[in-house]
Coordinates of C-alpha atoms in Angstrom, one line a residue:
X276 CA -49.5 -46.5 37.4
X277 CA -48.5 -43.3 37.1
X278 CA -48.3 -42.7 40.8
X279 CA -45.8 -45.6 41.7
X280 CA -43.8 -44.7 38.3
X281 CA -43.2 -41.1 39.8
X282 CA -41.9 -42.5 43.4
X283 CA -39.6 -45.1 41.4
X284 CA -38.4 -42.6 39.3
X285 CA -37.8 -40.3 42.5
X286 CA -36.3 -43.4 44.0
X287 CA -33.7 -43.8 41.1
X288 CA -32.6 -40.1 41.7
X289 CA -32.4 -40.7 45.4
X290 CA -28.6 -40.5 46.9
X291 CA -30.0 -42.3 49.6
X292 CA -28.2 -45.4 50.5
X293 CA -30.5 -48.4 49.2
X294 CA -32.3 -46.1 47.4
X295 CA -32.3 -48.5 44.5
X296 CA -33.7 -51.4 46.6
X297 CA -36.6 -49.5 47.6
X298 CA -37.2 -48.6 43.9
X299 CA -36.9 -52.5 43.2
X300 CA -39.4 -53.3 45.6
X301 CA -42.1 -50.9 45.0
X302 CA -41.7 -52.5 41.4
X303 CA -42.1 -56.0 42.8
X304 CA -45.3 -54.8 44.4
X305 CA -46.7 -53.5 41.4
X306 CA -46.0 -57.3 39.4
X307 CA -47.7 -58.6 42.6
X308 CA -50.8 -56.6 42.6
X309 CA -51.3 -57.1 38.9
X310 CA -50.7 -60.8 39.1
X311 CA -53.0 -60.8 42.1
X312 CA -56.0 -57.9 41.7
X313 CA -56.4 -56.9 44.7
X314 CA -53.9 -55.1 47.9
X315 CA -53.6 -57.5 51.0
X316 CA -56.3 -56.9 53.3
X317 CA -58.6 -56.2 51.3
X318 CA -60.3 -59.8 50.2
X319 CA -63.5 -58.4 48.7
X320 CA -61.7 -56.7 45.8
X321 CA -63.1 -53.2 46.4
X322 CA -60.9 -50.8 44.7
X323 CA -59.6 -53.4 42.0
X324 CA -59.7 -50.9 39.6
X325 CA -57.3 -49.2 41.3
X326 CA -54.7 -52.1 40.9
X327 CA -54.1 -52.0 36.9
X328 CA -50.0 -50.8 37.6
X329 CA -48.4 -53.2 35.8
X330 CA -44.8 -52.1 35.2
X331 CA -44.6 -50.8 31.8
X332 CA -41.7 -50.0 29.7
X333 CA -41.3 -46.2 31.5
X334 CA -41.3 -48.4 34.8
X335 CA -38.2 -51.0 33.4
X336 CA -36.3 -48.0 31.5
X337 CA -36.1 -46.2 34.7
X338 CA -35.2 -49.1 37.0
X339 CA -32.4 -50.1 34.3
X340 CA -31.3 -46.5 34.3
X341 CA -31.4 -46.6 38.0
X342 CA -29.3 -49.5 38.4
X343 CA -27.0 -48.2 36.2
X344 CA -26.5 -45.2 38.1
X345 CA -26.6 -47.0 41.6
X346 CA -22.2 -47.1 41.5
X347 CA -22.8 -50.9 42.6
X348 CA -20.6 -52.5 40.5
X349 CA -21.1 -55.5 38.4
X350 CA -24.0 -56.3 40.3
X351 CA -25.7 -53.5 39.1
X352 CA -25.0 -54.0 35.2
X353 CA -26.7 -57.6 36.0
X354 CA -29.5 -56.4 37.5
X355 CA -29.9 -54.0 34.7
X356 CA -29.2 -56.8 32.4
X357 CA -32.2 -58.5 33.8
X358 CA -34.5 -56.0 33.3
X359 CA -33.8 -56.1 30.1
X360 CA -34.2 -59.5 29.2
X361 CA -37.4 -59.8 31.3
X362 CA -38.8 -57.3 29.0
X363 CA -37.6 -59.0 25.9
X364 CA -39.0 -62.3 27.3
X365 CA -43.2 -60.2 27.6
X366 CA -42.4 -58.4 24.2
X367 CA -41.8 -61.6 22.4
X368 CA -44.7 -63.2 24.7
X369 CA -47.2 -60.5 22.8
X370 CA -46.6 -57.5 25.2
X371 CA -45.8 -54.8 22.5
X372 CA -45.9 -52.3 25.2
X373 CA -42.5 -53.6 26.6
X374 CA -40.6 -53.0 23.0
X375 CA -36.9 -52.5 24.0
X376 CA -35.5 -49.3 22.6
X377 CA -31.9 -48.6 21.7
X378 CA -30.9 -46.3 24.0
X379 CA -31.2 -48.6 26.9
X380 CA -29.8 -51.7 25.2
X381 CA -26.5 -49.3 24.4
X382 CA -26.4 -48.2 28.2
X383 CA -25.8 -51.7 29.7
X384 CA -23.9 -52.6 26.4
X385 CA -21.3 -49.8 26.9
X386 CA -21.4 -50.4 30.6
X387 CA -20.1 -54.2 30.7
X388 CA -17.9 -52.8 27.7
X389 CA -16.2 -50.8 30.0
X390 CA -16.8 -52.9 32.8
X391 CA -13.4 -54.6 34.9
X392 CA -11.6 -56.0 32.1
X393 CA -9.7 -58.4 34.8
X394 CA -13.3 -60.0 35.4
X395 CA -13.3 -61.3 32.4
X396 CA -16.5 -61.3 31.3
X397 CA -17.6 -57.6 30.0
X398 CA -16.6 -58.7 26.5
X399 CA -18.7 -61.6 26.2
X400 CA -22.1 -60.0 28.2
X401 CA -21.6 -56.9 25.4
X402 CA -21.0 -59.3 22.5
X403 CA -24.1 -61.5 23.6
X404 CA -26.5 -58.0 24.2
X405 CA -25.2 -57.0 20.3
X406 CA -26.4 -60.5 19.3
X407 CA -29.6 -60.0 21.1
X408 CA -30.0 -56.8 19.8
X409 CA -29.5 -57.4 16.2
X410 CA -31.7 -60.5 16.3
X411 CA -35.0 -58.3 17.2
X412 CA -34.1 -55.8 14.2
X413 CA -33.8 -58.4 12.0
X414 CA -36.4 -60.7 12.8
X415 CA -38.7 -59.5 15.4
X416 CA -40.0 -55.6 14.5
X417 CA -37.8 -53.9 16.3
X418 CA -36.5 -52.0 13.7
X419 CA -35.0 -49.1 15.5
X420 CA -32.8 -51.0 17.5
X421 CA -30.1 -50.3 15.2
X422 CA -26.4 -50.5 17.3
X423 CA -24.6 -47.3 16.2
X424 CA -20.9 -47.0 15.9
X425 CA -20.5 -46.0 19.7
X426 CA -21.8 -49.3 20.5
X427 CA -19.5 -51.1 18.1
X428 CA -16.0 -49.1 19.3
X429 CA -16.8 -49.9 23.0
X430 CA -17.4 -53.6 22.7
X431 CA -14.1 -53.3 20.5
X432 CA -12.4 -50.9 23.1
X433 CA -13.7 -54.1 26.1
X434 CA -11.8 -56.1 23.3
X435 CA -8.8 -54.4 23.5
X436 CA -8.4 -53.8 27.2
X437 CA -8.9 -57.4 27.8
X438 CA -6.0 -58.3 26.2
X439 CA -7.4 -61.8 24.9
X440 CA -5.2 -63.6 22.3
X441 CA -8.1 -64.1 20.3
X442 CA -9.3 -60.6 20.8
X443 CA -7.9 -59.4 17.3
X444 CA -9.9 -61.6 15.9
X445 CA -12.9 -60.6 17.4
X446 CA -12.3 -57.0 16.7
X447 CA -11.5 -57.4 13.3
X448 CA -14.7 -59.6 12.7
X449 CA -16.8 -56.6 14.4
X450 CA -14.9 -53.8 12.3
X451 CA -15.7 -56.3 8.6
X452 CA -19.5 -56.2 10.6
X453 CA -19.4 -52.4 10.8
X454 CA -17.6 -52.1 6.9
X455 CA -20.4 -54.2 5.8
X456 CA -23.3 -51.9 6.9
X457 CA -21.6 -49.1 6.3
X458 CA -21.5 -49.9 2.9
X459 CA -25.2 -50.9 2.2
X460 CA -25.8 -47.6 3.1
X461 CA -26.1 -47.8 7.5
X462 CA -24.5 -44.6 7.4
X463 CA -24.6 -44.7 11.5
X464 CA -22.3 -46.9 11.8
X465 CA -19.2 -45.5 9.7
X466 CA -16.3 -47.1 11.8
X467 CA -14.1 -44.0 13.5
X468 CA -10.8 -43.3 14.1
X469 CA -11.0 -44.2 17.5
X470 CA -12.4 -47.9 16.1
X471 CA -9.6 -48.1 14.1
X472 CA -7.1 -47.6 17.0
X473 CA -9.4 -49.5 19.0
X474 CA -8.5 -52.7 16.6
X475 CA -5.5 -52.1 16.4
X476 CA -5.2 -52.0 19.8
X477 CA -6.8 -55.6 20.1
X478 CA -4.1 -56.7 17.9
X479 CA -1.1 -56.1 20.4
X480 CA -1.7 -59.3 22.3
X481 CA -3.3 -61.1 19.5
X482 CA -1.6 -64.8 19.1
X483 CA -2.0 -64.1 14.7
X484 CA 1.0 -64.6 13.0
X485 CA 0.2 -61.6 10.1
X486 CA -1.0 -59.1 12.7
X487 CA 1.6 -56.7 11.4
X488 CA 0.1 -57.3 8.0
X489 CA -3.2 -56.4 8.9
X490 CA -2.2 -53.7 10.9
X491 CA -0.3 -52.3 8.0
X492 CA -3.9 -52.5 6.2
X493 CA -5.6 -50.4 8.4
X494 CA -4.6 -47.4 6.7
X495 CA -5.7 -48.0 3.2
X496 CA -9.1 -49.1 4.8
X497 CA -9.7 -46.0 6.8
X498 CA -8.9 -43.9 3.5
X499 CA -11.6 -46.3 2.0
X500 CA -14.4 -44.9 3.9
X501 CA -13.0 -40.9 4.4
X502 CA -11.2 -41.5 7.4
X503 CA -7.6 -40.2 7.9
X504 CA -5.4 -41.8 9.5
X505 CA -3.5 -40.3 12.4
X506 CA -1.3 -39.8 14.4
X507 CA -2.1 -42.7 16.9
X508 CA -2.7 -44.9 13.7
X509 CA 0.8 -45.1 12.8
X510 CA 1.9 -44.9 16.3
X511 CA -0.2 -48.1 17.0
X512 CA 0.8 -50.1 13.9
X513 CA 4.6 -49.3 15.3
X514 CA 3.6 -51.3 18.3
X515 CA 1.7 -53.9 16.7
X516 CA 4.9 -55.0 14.9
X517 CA 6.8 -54.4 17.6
X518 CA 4.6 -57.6 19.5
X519 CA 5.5 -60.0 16.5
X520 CA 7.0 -63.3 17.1
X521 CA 8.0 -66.1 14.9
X522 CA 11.1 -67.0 12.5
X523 CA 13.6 -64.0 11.6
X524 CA 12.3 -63.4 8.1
X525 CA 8.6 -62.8 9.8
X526 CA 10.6 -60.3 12.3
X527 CA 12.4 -58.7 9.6
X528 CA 9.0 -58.1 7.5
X529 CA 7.4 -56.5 10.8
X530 CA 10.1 -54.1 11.1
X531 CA 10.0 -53.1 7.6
X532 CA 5.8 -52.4 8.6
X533 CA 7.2 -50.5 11.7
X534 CA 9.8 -48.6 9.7
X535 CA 6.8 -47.4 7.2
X536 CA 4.9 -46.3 9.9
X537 CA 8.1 -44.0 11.6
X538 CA 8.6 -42.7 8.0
X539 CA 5.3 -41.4 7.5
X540 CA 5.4 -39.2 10.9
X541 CA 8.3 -38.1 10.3
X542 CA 6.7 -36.9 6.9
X543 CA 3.8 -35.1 8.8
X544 CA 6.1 -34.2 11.6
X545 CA 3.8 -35.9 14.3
X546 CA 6.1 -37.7 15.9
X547 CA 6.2 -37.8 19.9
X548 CA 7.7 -39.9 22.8
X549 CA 5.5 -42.7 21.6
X550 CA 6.4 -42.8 18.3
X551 CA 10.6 -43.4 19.5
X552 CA 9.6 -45.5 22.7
X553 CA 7.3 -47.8 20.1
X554 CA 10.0 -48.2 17.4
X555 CA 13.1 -48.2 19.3
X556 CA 11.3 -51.6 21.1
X557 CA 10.3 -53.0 17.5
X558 CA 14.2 -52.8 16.4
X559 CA 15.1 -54.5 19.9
X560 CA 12.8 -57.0 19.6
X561 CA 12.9 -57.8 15.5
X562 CA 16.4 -57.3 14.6
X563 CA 19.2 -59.1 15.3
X564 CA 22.0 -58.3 17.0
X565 CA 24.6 -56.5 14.4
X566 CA 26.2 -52.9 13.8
X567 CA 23.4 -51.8 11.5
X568 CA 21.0 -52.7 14.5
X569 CA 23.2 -50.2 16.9
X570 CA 23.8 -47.4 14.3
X571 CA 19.5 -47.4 13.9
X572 CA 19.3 -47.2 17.4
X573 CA 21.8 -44.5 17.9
X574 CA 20.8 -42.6 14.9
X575 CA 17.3 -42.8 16.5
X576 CA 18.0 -41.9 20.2
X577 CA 19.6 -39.1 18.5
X578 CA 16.4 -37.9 16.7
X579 CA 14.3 -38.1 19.8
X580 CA 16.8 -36.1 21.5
X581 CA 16.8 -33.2 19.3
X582 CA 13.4 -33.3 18.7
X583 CA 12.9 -32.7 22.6
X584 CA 11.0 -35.7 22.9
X585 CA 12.9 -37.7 25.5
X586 CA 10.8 -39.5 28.3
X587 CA 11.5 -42.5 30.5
X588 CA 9.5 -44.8 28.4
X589 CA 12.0 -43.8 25.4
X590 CA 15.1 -44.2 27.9
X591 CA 13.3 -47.8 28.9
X592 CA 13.5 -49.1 25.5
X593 CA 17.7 -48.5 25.2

């Protein structure tokens, strides 16, 4: 076995074109001659003990890797996929050998996460794998497949990108998930800055009617676990508020979110072009049409200005 693991794994390094088919097949030849005993042609059995190279969990690891690597696309992530799940299906049959690990559940995770998001279907393959992956820790010994915080902010990130109206909800149930484990002690999995903005991110073209409240709570949850807030936190609740819909009074409270947001850069003096593109569109969009409206816009335009922080998205949003 070690012999046809080395030209598969020389295979998967291969630039040749179709070098991953060739790889694939040398592996279906191995299933075959363990299934059968013997080579064709040679009907007496002679050299049978030869023929014990049943792909073990080297051989799938390096095909999945392989396939990852192959630049094919989505067909690739499904091929890698299937690898995967064919050795889930022999280690729950009693093939121990074939115990999944972690880091190549993450790989094909993190690579539908950031798959096409106009395909739509990276977010639920990741989502499904996570499932997967957390029902063998939990119930089926495979206690080190424990999905990190990488794993968590990609599927959330895949969230984001796909810009699903139910996607906030989906992120926000991931980042309770990730709160939760955090706090019984799965220190791995503290949630990040980047899985913060990653949620809030998921929120923009959320159909939730007290997005900019929960957005507005993201702070004070960060600070929870020792995570500051920055910049691109209070950028991102700016914009979230900026997205709200609904009656004038629900407008009014999301700009007053927005306008907490734009105070506390200017505190820290991070503001940049963001910060004045994504609240000059939340007073467009949540207040009505009246002279204090113009006078916050001027007085804002003005800011920017001075602050040398003019862009064309700012300019857009006059």
């Amino acid at each position: 076995i070690v012999t046809y693991n080395t030209v598969i794994k020389a295979w998967t390094n291969s630039r040749e074109e179709a070098a991953i088919s060739k790889a694939e097949r040398i592996m279906e030849r191995m299933e075959q001659y363990s299934n059968n005993g013997k080579l064709h042609g040679h009907e007496d059995g002679h050299g049978q003990d030869f023929l014990n190279v049943k792909p073990d969990s080297y051989t799938y690891n390096t095909m999945i890797t392989g396939w990852l690597r192959s630049g094919t696309g989505i067909m690739a992530i499904e091929q890698s996929e299937t690898l995967l799940r064919t050795m889930v299906d022999k280690y729950l049959q009693g093939d121990t050998k074939l115990k999944p690990n972690q880091k190549i559940f993450s790989a094909i995770i993190n690579k539908w996460a950031k798959s096409d998001p106009s395909k739509n279907i990276g977010v639920k393959r990741s989502v499904n794998l996570l499932q997967l992956m957390e029902s063998l820790h939990q119930n089926h010994g495979c206690h080190d497949l424990l999905p990190d915080k990488i794993t968590y902010t990609n599927i959330i990130d895949a969230i984001a990108r796909s810009r699903s109206p139910s996607g906030g909800k989906m992120a926000l149930e991931l980042l309770e998930t990730m709160e939760q484990k955090y706090a019984n002690g799965d220190y791995g999995i503290k949630p990040s800055v980047q899985t913060f903005s990653c949620v809030l991110l998921s929120l923009l073209n959320s159909d939730m009617e007290d997005k900019h409240q929960i957005a507005n709570k993201i702070p004070d949850r960060m600070e929870a676990i020792g995570v500051k807030p920055n910049a691109y936190t209070w950028n991102y609740i700016i914009h979230v508020a900026s997205t709200v819909t609904g009656t004038k009074e629900i407008k009014v409270e999301a700009f007053k979110v927005a306008l907490n947001s734009f105070q506390s850069l200017r505190r820290s003096s991070e503001t940049d072009s963001y910060t004045y593109a994504f609240f000059l569109k939340a007073i467009q969009h949540l207040l009505p049409v009246c002279l204090m409206k113009s006078s916050i816009i001027k007085e804002t335009f003005l800011e920017c200005a001075h602050e040398g922080k003019m862009t064309d998205q700012v300019l857009y949003r006059l």
